């Protein structure tokens, strides 16, 4: 007789905390990685340009072979596991693994044979070829890794994903530093294309480490998986053809949005460099593109990763409230999500705008140009933060069409404005034109998205707390700027910057508390999870949900 098996699952909040902590580590390590490369003698903005161009192509292929896979596999596995059909869930995993292994191999092969053509004829950057070859094996590895992550997530085990991506970034960061130092100091390598390809090869090796961890974790869990299968409730058998169709049906809509966004970024890389060459040399254009895509975008994306994680955490909560037609709950969660995003976005934008020169000088002492670009791009953090929340809300209420349409509009506006602004030899032209184009397109897309959720959900944005956040940000930046100027008279500029911003952040959190901007009740939307009540009619009558489990 088979012994009943029960595995303790993570709560929703535990999963989010694990992913959030992982994101913090990954982003800090990613910043260290970028700082090292940018400040490395012989790499700088030119190296960033080559790296960015290679990663745009790499990301485009990944958007076809693996983006959407974790979510699709997770959804299908969770649906089967939820009704006790663990055998069916495991079969979906095995079919997905075989399916995307083949797709990944094809993707890697296509990148290898087309690397020369892409570098020379599409990007117009011959130096990118070596980097594309170094990244090619990662196409296969990431495809397989995505299936494993999807399976673990579907079994409510997101810690495996969090740990795996942390190992990946750790390996990538430290291996890059070690290998490049050995190559430049011992082997005397000076060719910029070779140095960049070495850095990209570290990415592939990091993916091998991540895959190895996930595979070993899977082997360790195999005993539990088999016990679950042995006690599986036999629902309708999972047929191979049905599973393939379901995986494609779920994964494709989720992949279209990042796919269009990636195509837009690839057009960006070609239109920016070609547009800049109307009034500067190819090498100068490449360096300008490296400043924007290498340094500025890295700084802009840093705060967005945290607001994005918080927004994602609220998606199932919004979906649950929407399914029960409790519009008050939906409105509360949307307002909380927007507020949390702005609490991060507003002060970060202000810091980047008022301390652009100082921040670039502190982080990139050997390549500190780009202050005006950072000032212009700083405002995109606000729009992108709101846009992330809007996209999450739309997915939560079951609308996948509008995110696809808005990201397509974003790409089209960006390309058109690049064509118009970049060739101009003025303040709004050149590389500034690319940043202005991004800002305008993000504003348009955010406005469209906001009007859509307002029409679909009928929400009212609580402007009072947003106004308090703006006031807190103004006080924070005014005090920080004043402290910096006073300290800089007698103290090192870099020390003055760190001290003044550190004290400013403390003051900002105090102001949030004094103004009572983020209330404990609002945080409950993040720190509790709801369970289905046995007497749903009684709950509907009371118009409240009973919180049963503290995550």
Coordinates of C-alpha atoms in Angstrom, one line a residue:
X1 CA 0.0 0.0 0.0
X2 CA 1.4 3.4 -1.0
X3 CA 1.9 5.9 1.8
X4 CA 0.1 9.2 1.3
X5 CA 2.5 12.0 0.6
X6 CA 2.2 15.6 1.4
X7 CA 4.7 18.3 0.6
X8 CA 4.8 21.5 2.4
X9 CA 4.4 24.3 -0.2
X10 CA 5.6 27.9 0.0
X11 CA 3.1 30.6 0.8
X12 CA 2.5 33.3 -1.8
X13 CA 4.4 35.9 0.2
X14 CA 7.3 33.5 0.9
X15 CA 7.7 33.0 -2.8
X16 CA 7.7 36.8 -3.5
X17 CA 10.2 37.4 -0.7
X18 CA 12.5 34.7 -2.2
X19 CA 12.3 36.2 -5.7
X20 CA 12.7 39.8 -4.3
X21 CA 15.8 38.9 -2.3
X22 CA 17.2 37.1 -5.4
X23 CA 16.5 40.2 -7.5
X24 CA 18.3 42.4 -5.0
X25 CA 21.4 40.2 -5.2
X26 CA 21.2 39.7 -9.0
X27 CA 20.8 43.5 -9.6
X28 CA 23.7 44.4 -7.3
X29 CA 25.9 41.8 -8.9
X30 CA 24.8 43.0 -12.3
X31 CA 25.8 46.5 -11.4
X32 CA 29.2 45.3 -10.2
X33 CA 29.6 43.5 -13.5
X34 CA 28.7 46.6 -15.5
X35 CA 30.9 48.9 -13.4
X36 CA 33.9 46.6 -13.8
X37 CA 33.5 46.3 -17.6
X38 CA 32.8 50.0 -18.2
X39 CA 35.8 51.1 -16.1
X40 CA 38.1 48.4 -17.5
X41 CA 40.9 50.1 -19.5
X42 CA 40.2 49.4 -23.2
X43 CA 36.5 48.5 -22.7
X44 CA 34.5 51.6 -21.8
X45 CA 31.7 52.9 -23.9
X46 CA 32.9 51.2 -27.1
X47 CA 32.8 47.8 -25.3
X48 CA 29.3 48.6 -24.0
X49 CA 28.2 49.3 -27.5
X50 CA 29.4 45.9 -28.8
X51 CA 27.9 44.1 -25.8
X52 CA 24.5 45.9 -26.1
X53 CA 24.3 45.1 -29.9
X54 CA 25.1 41.4 -29.3
X55 CA 22.6 41.1 -26.4
X56 CA 19.8 42.7 -28.5
X57 CA 20.2 39.9 -31.1
X58 CA 20.6 37.3 -28.3
X59 CA 17.4 38.6 -26.6
X60 CA 15.5 38.5 -29.8
X61 CA 16.2 34.8 -30.4
X62 CA 15.5 34.0 -26.7
X63 CA 12.1 35.8 -27.1
X64 CA 11.2 33.1 -29.7
X65 CA 12.8 30.1 -28.0
X66 CA 12.2 30.6 -24.3
X67 CA 10.4 33.7 -23.1
X68 CA 6.9 32.8 -22.0
X69 CA 8.0 29.2 -21.4
X70 CA 8.3 29.3 -17.5
X71 CA 4.9 30.9 -17.2
X72 CA 3.3 28.5 -19.7
X73 CA 4.7 25.4 -18.1
X74 CA 4.0 26.7 -14.6
X75 CA 0.4 27.4 -15.5
X76 CA -0.2 23.9 -17.0
X77 CA 1.6 22.1 -14.2
X78 CA -0.2 24.0 -11.5
X79 CA -3.6 23.3 -13.1
X80 CA -2.9 19.5 -13.1
X81 CA -1.3 19.5 -9.7
X82 CA -4.2 21.5 -8.3
X83 CA -6.6 18.6 -9.1
X84 CA -4.2 16.0 -7.8
X85 CA -3.1 14.8 -11.3
X86 CA 0.6 14.8 -10.6
X87 CA 1.2 12.2 -13.3
X88 CA -0.3 14.6 -15.9
X89 CA 1.8 17.5 -14.5
X90 CA 5.0 15.5 -14.8
X91 CA 4.2 14.4 -18.3
X92 CA 3.7 18.1 -19.3
X93 CA 7.1 18.8 -17.9
X94 CA 8.7 15.9 -19.8
X95 CA 7.0 16.9 -23.1
X96 CA 8.0 20.6 -22.6
X97 CA 11.6 19.6 -21.9
X98 CA 11.9 17.6 -25.1
X99 CA 10.1 20.2 -27.1
X100 CA 12.1 23.2 -26.0
X101 CA 15.4 21.3 -26.0
X102 CA 14.9 20.8 -29.8
X103 CA 13.8 24.5 -30.2
X104 CA 16.9 25.6 -28.2
X105 CA 19.3 23.5 -30.3
X106 CA 17.8 25.0 -33.5
X107 CA 18.1 28.5 -32.1
X108 CA 21.8 28.0 -31.1
X109 CA 22.6 26.5 -34.5
X110 CA 20.9 29.4 -36.4
X111 CA 22.8 32.0 -34.4
X112 CA 26.1 30.2 -35.1
X113 CA 25.6 30.1 -38.9
X114 CA 24.2 33.6 -39.2
X115 CA 26.5 35.4 -36.8
X116 CA 28.7 36.8 -39.5
X117 CA 25.8 38.0 -41.6
X118 CA 24.0 39.6 -38.6
X119 CA 27.2 41.4 -37.5
X120 CA 28.2 42.8 -40.9
X121 CA 25.0 43.2 -42.8
X122 CA 22.3 43.9 -40.2
X123 CA 24.0 45.6 -37.3
X124 CA 26.9 47.0 -39.3
X125 CA 29.2 46.2 -36.4
X126 CA 31.7 43.4 -37.4
X127 CA 33.1 43.3 -33.9
X128 CA 29.8 41.7 -32.7
X129 CA 30.4 38.4 -34.5
X130 CA 32.6 36.9 -31.8
X131 CA 30.2 37.8 -29.1
X132 CA 27.3 36.2 -30.9
X133 CA 29.3 33.0 -31.3
X134 CA 30.1 33.1 -27.5
X135 CA 26.4 33.5 -26.7
X136 CA 25.0 30.9 -29.1
X137 CA 25.1 27.9 -26.7
X138 CA 23.1 29.9 -24.2
X139 CA 20.1 29.8 -26.5
X140 CA 19.8 26.0 -25.9
X141 CA 20.7 26.3 -22.2
X142 CA 18.2 29.0 -21.4
X143 CA 15.4 27.1 -23.2
X144 CA 16.0 24.0 -21.0
X145 CA 16.4 26.2 -17.9
X146 CA 13.1 27.9 -18.6
X147 CA 11.3 24.5 -18.5
X148 CA 12.8 23.5 -15.2
X149 CA 11.9 26.9 -13.7
X150 CA 8.3 26.5 -15.0
X151 CA 8.0 23.1 -13.5
X152 CA 9.3 24.1 -10.1
X153 CA 7.1 27.3 -10.1
X154 CA 4.1 25.2 -11.0
X155 CA 4.8 23.0 -7.9
X156 CA 4.9 26.2 -5.8
X157 CA 8.7 26.0 -5.3
X158 CA 10.0 29.4 -6.4
X159 CA 13.0 29.3 -4.1
X160 CA 14.7 26.9 -6.6
X161 CA 14.3 29.6 -9.3
X162 CA 15.5 32.3 -7.0
X163 CA 18.7 30.4 -6.0
X164 CA 19.4 29.3 -9.6
X165 CA 19.4 32.8 -11.0
X166 CA 21.5 34.0 -8.1
X167 CA 24.1 31.4 -8.9
X168 CA 24.0 32.4 -12.5
X169 CA 24.7 36.1 -11.8
X170 CA 27.4 35.2 -9.2
X171 CA 29.2 33.0 -11.8
X172 CA 28.8 35.6 -14.6
X173 CA 30.1 38.5 -12.5
X174 CA 33.2 36.9 -10.9
X175 CA 34.1 34.7 -13.8
X176 CA 34.1 37.7 -16.1
X177 CA 36.4 39.6 -13.8
X178 CA 38.8 36.7 -13.4
X179 CA 39.0 35.7 -17.1
X180 CA 39.3 39.2 -18.4
X181 CA 42.1 40.0 -15.9
X182 CA 43.9 36.9 -16.9
X183 CA 43.4 37.6 -20.6
X184 CA 44.6 41.2 -20.4
X185 CA 47.4 40.8 -17.9
X186 CA 48.8 37.4 -18.7
X187 CA 48.0 36.9 -22.4
X188 CA 48.2 40.6 -23.2
X189 CA 44.9 40.6 -25.1
X190 CA 44.0 44.2 -26.2
X191 CA 41.5 43.6 -29.0
X192 CA 38.1 45.1 -27.8
X193 CA 36.1 42.5 -29.8
X194 CA 37.9 39.6 -28.1
X195 CA 37.6 41.1 -24.6
X196 CA 33.8 41.6 -25.1
X197 CA 33.4 38.0 -26.4
X198 CA 35.2 36.7 -23.3
X199 CA 32.7 38.6 -21.1
X200 CA 29.9 37.0 -23.1
X201 CA 31.4 33.6 -22.9
X202 CA 31.2 34.0 -19.1
X203 CA 27.4 34.4 -19.6
X204 CA 27.2 31.0 -21.3
X205 CA 29.3 29.4 -18.6
X206 CA 27.0 31.0 -16.0
X207 CA 24.0 29.4 -17.7
X208 CA 25.8 26.0 -17.5
X209 CA 26.1 26.5 -13.7
X210 CA 22.4 27.5 -13.5
X211 CA 21.3 24.5 -15.5
X212 CA 23.5 22.2 -13.4
X213 CA 22.0 23.5 -10.1
X214 CA 18.4 23.1 -11.4
X215 CA 19.1 19.6 -12.7
X216 CA 20.7 18.5 -9.4
X217 CA 17.8 20.0 -7.5
X218 CA 15.4 18.1 -9.8
X219 CA 17.3 14.8 -9.0
X220 CA 17.1 15.6 -5.3
X221 CA 13.3 16.2 -5.6
X222 CA 12.7 13.1 -7.8
X223 CA 11.8 10.9 -4.8
X224 CA 9.1 13.4 -3.8
X225 CA 7.9 13.7 -7.4
X226 CA 7.6 9.9 -7.7
X227 CA 5.7 9.7 -4.4
X228 CA 3.3 12.4 -5.7
X229 CA 2.9 10.5 -9.0
X230 CA 2.2 7.2 -7.2
X231 CA -0.7 9.0 -5.3
X232 CA -1.9 10.8 -8.4
X233 CA -5.5 11.2 -9.1
X234 CA -6.0 9.9 -12.6
X235 CA -7.8 12.7 -14.5
X236 CA -8.2 12.7 -18.2
X237 CA -4.8 11.4 -19.5
X238 CA -2.5 14.0 -20.9
X239 CA -1.9 13.3 -24.6
X240 CA 1.3 14.4 -26.2
X241 CA -0.3 16.4 -29.1
X242 CA -2.7 18.1 -26.6
X243 CA 0.1 19.1 -24.4
X244 CA 2.1 20.6 -27.3
X245 CA -0.9 22.6 -28.4
X246 CA -1.6 23.8 -24.9
X247 CA 2.0 24.9 -24.3
X248 CA 2.1 26.8 -27.6
X249 CA -1.4 28.3 -26.9
X250 CA -0.3 29.6 -23.5
X251 CA 3.3 30.5 -24.2
X252 CA 2.8 32.4 -27.5
X253 CA 0.6 35.3 -26.1
X254 CA 3.0 35.7 -23.2
X255 CA 6.0 35.8 -25.6
X256 CA 4.5 38.3 -28.1
X257 CA 4.9 41.3 -25.9
X258 CA 8.6 40.9 -25.1
X259 CA 9.2 39.7 -28.7
X260 CA 7.9 43.0 -30.1
X261 CA 9.8 45.0 -27.4
X262 CA 13.0 43.2 -28.4
X263 CA 12.4 43.9 -32.1
X264 CA 12.0 47.5 -31.2
X265 CA 15.3 47.6 -29.3
X266 CA 17.0 45.9 -32.2
X267 CA 15.6 48.6 -34.5
X268 CA 16.8 51.1 -32.0
X269 CA 20.4 49.9 -32.2
X270 CA 20.5 50.2 -36.0
X271 CA 18.6 53.5 -36.3
X272 CA 20.6 55.2 -33.5
X273 CA 24.0 54.3 -34.9
X274 CA 23.0 55.0 -38.6
X275 CA 21.4 58.3 -37.6
X276 CA 24.4 59.4 -35.6
X277 CA 26.7 58.8 -38.5
X278 CA 25.0 61.7 -40.4
X279 CA 27.2 64.1 -38.3
X280 CA 29.9 61.9 -36.7
X281 CA 32.2 59.0 -37.5
X282 CA 31.2 55.3 -37.0
X283 CA 33.5 54.9 -33.9
X284 CA 32.0 58.1 -32.3
X285 CA 28.5 56.9 -33.0
X286 CA 29.3 53.5 -31.5
X287 CA 30.6 55.1 -28.3
X288 CA 27.5 57.4 -28.0
X289 CA 25.3 54.3 -28.3
X290 CA 27.4 52.6 -25.7
X291 CA 26.8 55.4 -23.2
X292 CA 23.0 55.2 -23.7
X293 CA 22.6 51.5 -23.8
X294 CA 25.5 50.5 -21.5
X295 CA 25.5 53.0 -18.6
X296 CA 22.3 55.0 -18.7
X297 CA 19.9 52.0 -19.4
X298 CA 21.7 50.0 -16.6
X299 CA 20.9 52.8 -14.1
X300 CA 17.4 53.3 -15.3
X301 CA 16.6 49.5 -15.2
X302 CA 17.9 49.1 -11.7
X303 CA 15.0 50.6 -9.7
X304 CA 12.4 49.2 -12.2
X305 CA 13.3 45.6 -11.3
X306 CA 12.0 46.1 -7.8
X307 CA 8.9 48.0 -8.7
X308 CA 8.2 45.3 -11.4
X309 CA 8.5 42.5 -8.8
X310 CA 6.1 44.3 -6.5
X311 CA 3.7 44.8 -9.3
X312 CA 3.9 41.2 -10.4
X313 CA 3.2 40.1 -6.8
X314 CA -0.2 41.8 -7.0
X315 CA -1.3 40.2 -10.3
X316 CA -2.9 37.1 -8.8
X317 CA -4.5 39.2 -6.1
X318 CA -6.1 41.5 -8.7
X319 CA -7.2 38.4 -10.8
X320 CA -8.8 36.9 -7.7
X321 CA -10.7 40.1 -6.7
X322 CA -11.8 40.6 -10.3
X323 CA -13.2 37.1 -10.6
X324 CA -15.4 37.7 -7.6
X325 CA -16.5 41.0 -9.1
X326 CA -15.4 42.9 -6.0
X327 CA -14.4 46.2 -7.7
X328 CA -13.5 47.9 -4.4
X329 CA -10.8 45.2 -3.9
X330 CA -9.5 45.6 -7.5
X331 CA -9.3 49.4 -7.1
X332 CA -7.5 49.1 -3.8
X333 CA -4.9 46.7 -5.2
X334 CA -4.3 48.9 -8.3
X335 CA -3.9 52.0 -6.2
X336 CA -1.5 50.2 -3.9
X337 CA 0.5 48.9 -6.8
X338 CA 0.8 52.3 -8.4
X339 CA 1.8 53.9 -5.1
X340 CA 4.5 51.3 -4.3
X341 CA 5.9 51.8 -7.8
X342 CA 5.9 55.6 -7.4
X343 CA 7.5 55.5 -4.0
X344 CA 10.5 53.9 -5.7
X345 CA 10.4 55.7 -9.0
X346 CA 9.9 59.4 -8.0
X347 CA 13.0 59.7 -5.6
X348 CA 15.2 57.6 -8.0
X349 CA 14.2 59.9 -10.9
X350 CA 15.0 62.9 -8.8
X351 CA 18.4 61.6 -7.7
X352 CA 19.4 60.7 -11.3
X353 CA 18.3 64.2 -12.5
X354 CA 19.9 66.3 -9.8
X355 CA 23.0 64.2 -9.2
X356 CA 23.7 62.9 -12.8
X357 CA 27.3 64.1 -13.0
X358 CA 28.2 63.0 -9.5
X359 CA 26.6 59.5 -9.9
X360 CA 28.4 58.8 -13.2
X361 CA 31.6 60.1 -11.7
X362 CA 31.2 57.8 -8.7
X363 CA 30.2 54.7 -10.6
X364 CA 32.2 55.1 -13.9
X365 CA 35.3 57.1 -13.0
X366 CA 37.1 56.0 -16.2
X367 CA 34.1 56.7 -18.5
X368 CA 31.9 59.2 -16.8
X369 CA 30.3 61.0 -19.8
X370 CA 26.5 60.9 -20.3
X371 CA 25.1 63.2 -17.6
X372 CA 22.6 64.9 -19.9
X373 CA 21.4 61.5 -21.2
X374 CA 20.8 60.4 -17.7
X375 CA 18.9 63.6 -16.8
X376 CA 16.6 63.1 -19.8
X377 CA 16.1 59.4 -19.2
X378 CA 15.5 59.8 -15.5
X379 CA 11.8 60.7 -16.2
X380 CA 11.3 57.5 -18.0
X381 CA 11.5 55.6 -14.7
X382 CA 8.2 57.2 -13.6
X383 CA 6.4 56.3 -16.8
X384 CA 7.9 52.8 -17.0
X385 CA 7.0 52.1 -13.4
X386 CA 3.3 53.1 -14.0
X387 CA 3.4 51.1 -17.3
X388 CA 4.6 48.0 -15.5
X389 CA 1.7 48.2 -13.0
X390 CA -0.8 48.8 -15.8
X391 CA 0.4 45.8 -17.8
X392 CA 0.2 43.7 -14.7
X393 CA -3.4 44.9 -14.0
X394 CA -4.4 44.1 -17.6
X395 CA -3.0 40.6 -17.3
X396 CA -4.7 40.2 -13.9
X397 CA -8.1 41.0 -15.4
X398 CA -7.5 38.7 -18.3
X399 CA -6.7 41.2 -21.1
X400 CA -3.6 40.2 -23.1
X401 CA -4.4 42.2 -26.2
X402 CA -3.8 45.7 -24.9
X403 CA -0.2 45.1 -23.6
X404 CA 0.7 43.7 -27.1
X405 CA -0.8 46.7 -28.8
X406 CA 0.8 49.2 -26.5
X407 CA 4.3 47.7 -26.8
X408 CA 3.9 47.7 -30.6
X409 CA 2.9 51.4 -30.4
X410 CA 6.0 52.1 -28.2
X411 CA 8.3 50.4 -30.7
X412 CA 6.8 52.3 -33.7
X413 CA 6.9 55.7 -32.0
X414 CA 10.5 55.0 -30.9
X415 CA 11.7 54.2 -34.4
X416 CA 9.9 57.2 -36.0
X417 CA 11.3 59.7 -33.5
X418 CA 14.8 58.2 -33.8
X419 CA 14.6 58.8 -37.6
X420 CA 13.4 62.4 -37.1
X421 CA 15.5 63.5 -34.1
X422 CA 18.8 61.7 -34.1
X423 CA 20.1 63.2 -37.5
X424 CA 19.5 66.7 -36.1
X425 CA 22.6 68.5 -35.0
X426 CA 21.1 70.3 -32.0
X427 CA 20.2 69.7 -28.3
X428 CA 17.1 67.6 -29.3
X429 CA 19.1 65.7 -31.9
X430 CA 22.0 63.2 -31.8
X431 CA 22.0 60.7 -28.9
X432 CA 19.8 63.1 -26.9
X433 CA 17.2 62.6 -29.6
X434 CA 17.2 58.9 -28.8
X435 CA 16.6 59.5 -25.1
X436 CA 13.8 62.1 -25.9
X437 CA 12.2 59.6 -28.2
X438 CA 12.1 56.9 -25.5
X439 CA 10.6 59.4 -23.1
X440 CA 7.9 60.5 -25.5
X441 CA 7.0 56.9 -26.5
X442 CA 6.9 55.8 -22.8
X443 CA 4.6 58.7 -21.9
X444 CA 2.2 57.9 -24.8
X445 CA 2.0 54.2 -24.0
X446 CA 1.5 54.9 -20.3
X447 CA -1.3 57.3 -21.1
X448 CA -3.0 54.8 -23.3
X449 CA -2.7 52.0 -20.8
X450 CA -4.1 54.2 -18.0
X451 CA -7.1 55.2 -20.1
X452 CA -7.7 51.5 -20.8
X453 CA -7.7 50.3 -17.2
X454 CA -9.8 53.3 -16.2
X455 CA -12.4 52.3 -18.8
X456 CA -12.3 48.6 -18.1
X457 CA -12.2 48.7 -14.3
X458 CA -13.6 52.1 -13.7
X459 CA -11.0 52.9 -11.0
X460 CA -10.4 56.2 -9.2
X461 CA -6.8 57.0 -8.6
X462 CA -6.2 58.2 -5.1
X463 CA -4.3 61.4 -5.8
X464 CA -3.8 62.4 -2.2
X465 CA -1.1 59.8 -1.4
X466 CA 0.6 60.5 -4.8
X467 CA 0.8 64.2 -3.9
X468 CA 2.3 63.3 -0.5
X469 CA 4.9 61.2 -2.3
X470 CA 5.8 64.1 -4.6
X471 CA 6.2 66.4 -1.6
X472 CA 8.3 63.9 0.3
X473 CA 10.5 63.5 -2.8
X474 CA 11.0 67.3 -3.2
X475 CA 12.0 67.6 0.5
X476 CA 14.3 64.6 0.2
X477 CA 16.1 65.9 -2.9
X478 CA 16.3 69.5 -1.5
X479 CA 17.9 68.4 1.7
X480 CA 20.2 65.9 0.0
X481 CA 21.4 68.5 -2.5
X482 CA 22.0 71.1 0.3
X483 CA 23.9 68.6 2.4
X484 CA 26.0 67.6 -0.6
X485 CA 27.0 71.2 -1.4
X486 CA 27.9 71.9 2.3
X487 CA 29.9 68.6 2.7
X488 CA 31.7 69.0 -0.7
X489 CA 33.4 72.2 0.5
X490 CA 35.6 70.2 3.0
X491 CA 35.0 66.5 2.2
X492 CA 35.8 64.4 -0.8
X493 CA 33.0 64.7 -3.5
X494 CA 32.3 61.0 -3.6
X495 CA 32.1 60.6 0.2
X496 CA 29.9 63.7 0.3
X497 CA 27.5 62.1 -2.3
X498 CA 27.2 58.8 -0.5
X499 CA 26.7 60.5 2.9
X500 CA 24.2 63.1 1.7
X501 CA 22.1 60.5 -0.2
X502 CA 22.3 58.1 2.6
X503 CA 20.9 60.6 5.1
X504 CA 18.4 61.8 2.5
X505 CA 17.0 58.2 2.1
X506 CA 16.5 58.0 5.9
X507 CA 14.7 61.3 5.9
X508 CA 12.5 60.1 2.9
X509 CA 11.4 57.0 4.9
X510 CA 10.7 59.1 7.9
X511 CA 8.5 61.4 5.7
X512 CA 6.6 58.4 4.3
X513 CA 5.8 57.4 7.9
X514 CA 4.9 60.9 9.1
X515 CA 2.6 61.5 6.1
X516 CA 1.1 58.0 6.6
X517 CA 1.5 57.4 2.8
X518 CA 1.7 53.6 2.8
X519 CA -0.7 52.2 5.4
X520 CA -0.5 48.8 7.1
X521 CA -3.9 47.9 5.6
X522 CA -2.5 48.5 2.1
X523 CA 0.6 46.3 2.8
X524 CA -1.8 43.4 3.6
X525 CA -2.4 43.0 -0.1
X526 CA 1.2 41.9 -0.3
X527 CA 1.7 40.1 3.0
X528 CA -1.3 37.9 3.2
X529 CA -2.8 35.3 0.9
X530 CA -6.4 34.4 0.6
X531 CA -8.0 30.9 0.8
X532 CA -11.3 29.9 -0.5
X533 CA -14.0 30.0 2.2
X534 CA -16.4 27.2 2.7
X535 CA -19.3 29.5 3.1
X536 CA -18.9 31.9 0.1
X537 CA -22.4 33.3 0.3
X538 CA -21.9 34.4 3.9
X539 CA -18.6 36.1 2.8
X540 CA -20.3 37.9 -0.1
X541 CA -23.0 39.1 2.2
X542 CA -20.4 40.5 4.6
X543 CA -18.5 41.9 1.6
X544 CA -15.1 40.9 3.0
X545 CA -12.6 38.1 2.8
X546 CA -11.3 36.3 5.8
X547 CA -7.5 36.3 6.0
X548 CA -6.7 32.8 7.2
X549 CA -3.0 32.5 6.8
X550 CA -0.2 34.9 7.4
X551 CA 2.5 34.3 4.8

